[in-house]
Amino acid sequence: MKQYLLAPGPTPVPPAVLLAMAQPMIHHRTPEYEALFADVRRDLRLLFQCKNEVLMFAASGTGAMEGAVVNTLSPGDRVIVVRGGKFGERWADICQAYGLHVFPVDIPYGKSVDPAAVAGALERAPASKAVFATHSETSTGAVHDIQALAGIVRRTEALLVVDAITSLGVMDLPMDAWGVDVAVSGSQKALMLPPGLSFAALSDRAWERVPLARLPRFYFDFVRERKAIAGNQSAYTPAVSLVVGLRETLRLILTEGLPGVFARHDRLARAARAGVQALGLTLFAEHPGAACTAVTAPPGIDGGAVVKGMRKRGITIAGGQGSMKGKMFRISHMGYVDPFDVVTALGALEMVLADLGYPVSFGAGVGAAQRVLQA
Ligand SMILES: *Cc1c(COP(=O)(O)O)cnc(C)c1O
């Protein structure tokens, strides 16, 4: 059966990228690798919209998240964490694992943070060293207003640390222009690669904090990695094949152009939302982002059954995580995705919902999406 991968990570890898990664292995301490790495370094800075080097590690996205924590903070530091889903909670979990004093700003699943709540937290917990936020909360589909948060955090001593794992290459995040101090990402979402690379970019303000940070670190030592990068190398063996693929996906992204990439994701997201809403379904997120569309399971229908029904037809989407399990399902339109992936997903969704006894007028969701895509 033909397979469609429409879960919010890992996402489909373009065939040309798969072929590039199938080339014979090269050694990393060679001019050949250094030429590759120089291209990747340049293009990563364009993607992150930052002037400083982007650090790269052989890890899933969580690796760079942990790196961001241990390179900027010291034991017992006070930090504010915006929690509105699994990934916001992950920031808090990492901070707690390292003995930081976490002040959570909790928002209900599906909602986006009110920037005033973060301003209030900074007042109640002065001397906070960092604010951790998630740009695109993949577990709920919600987008958070990072520009507004940056405006607030900038006026304090705190660093703004942003999980951009499903927003980088999906929605605009000009980190230098907005004043984001640390942005982290991973390879298996909008970067259209297999899992295994994570990235971190730091502002000058954040780099000044690194030598003062006393949390223990070894593999994710940002200073050591930056030193290696200055010599166009990595401190340890890089994930060579993934870096080869990364050169190709960065080329694809920058050839399309960031504005074009953002506009495409926005259009696909609008089509997906129009489609599910035309079927009488409700969006889970109040302010949905462009990475994935999270849909509330209709009364009497298990979100997990929708995921299972889709999988039986060859389409992989995602269900709800943690306490959201069964209550929703999520369709990704991030990365190597085009209008007909969305149309296909909606067509299958109509059939699966009908199987589950939900009243469906065939073509209603597909048609609504087509009208958005045709405009
Ligand atoms: C996928 C994802 C992560 C990282 O998860 P890994 O499994 O470590 O790659 C972190 N944050 C968000 C918002 C994500 O979507």
mmCIF file of C-alpha atoms and ligand atoms in Angstrom, residues 8 60-63 65 87 90 134 136-138 163 165-166 188-189, ligand 1:
data_model
loop_
_atom_site.group_PDB
_atom_site.id
_atom_site.type_symbol
_atom_site.label_atom_id
_atom_site.label_comp_id
_atom_site.label_asym_id
_atom_site.label_seq_id
_atom_site.Cartn_x
_atom_site.Cartn_y
_atom_site.Cartn_z
ATOM 1 C CA PRO A 8 4.118 16.150 12.986
ATOM 2 C CA SER A 60 16.888 14.587 18.573
ATOM 3 C CA GLY A 61 15.479 18.054 19.227
ATOM 4 C CA THR A 62 15.423 17.484 22.975
ATOM 5 C CA GLY A 63 19.234 17.391 22.951
ATOM 6 C CA MET A 65 16.765 21.882 24.492
ATOM 7 C CA PHE A 87 6.642 20.477 24.861
ATOM 8 C CA ARG A 90 9.378 19.313 28.611
ATOM 9 C CA THR A 134 7.431 27.146 22.724
ATOM 10 C CA SER A 136 4.678 26.101 17.914
ATOM 11 C CA GLU A 137 3.247 23.773 20.591
ATOM 12 C CA THR A 138 3.030 20.675 18.430
ATOM 13 C CA ASP A 163 11.609 25.872 21.228
ATOM 14 C CA ILE A 165 11.300 22.816 16.573
ATOM 15 C CA THR A 166 8.065 22.956 14.570
ATOM 16 C CA GLN A 188 12.800 15.652 11.526
ATOM 17 C CA LYS A 189 10.124 18.335 11.308
HETATM 18 C C1 LIG B 1 9.284 17.206 18.069
HETATM 19 C C2 LIG B 1 9.359 18.303 19.047
HETATM 20 C C3 LIG B 1 10.372 18.366 20.014
HETATM 21 C C4 LIG B 1 11.537 17.441 20.114
HETATM 22 O O1 LIG B 1 11.272 16.160 20.216
HETATM 23 P P1 LIG B 1 12.416 15.085 19.900
HETATM 24 O O2 LIG B 1 11.654 13.828 19.942
HETATM 25 O O3 LIG B 1 13.448 15.205 20.916
HETATM 26 O O4 LIG B 1 12.959 15.446 18.531
HETATM 27 C C5 LIG B 1 10.390 19.441 20.881
HETATM 28 N N1 LIG B 1 9.484 20.421 20.787
HETATM 29 C C6 LIG B 1 8.518 20.416 19.860
HETATM 30 C C7 LIG B 1 7.567 21.559 19.824
HETATM 31 C C8 LIG B 1 8.424 19.362 18.960
HETATM 32 O O5 LIG B 1 7.450 19.357 18.044
#
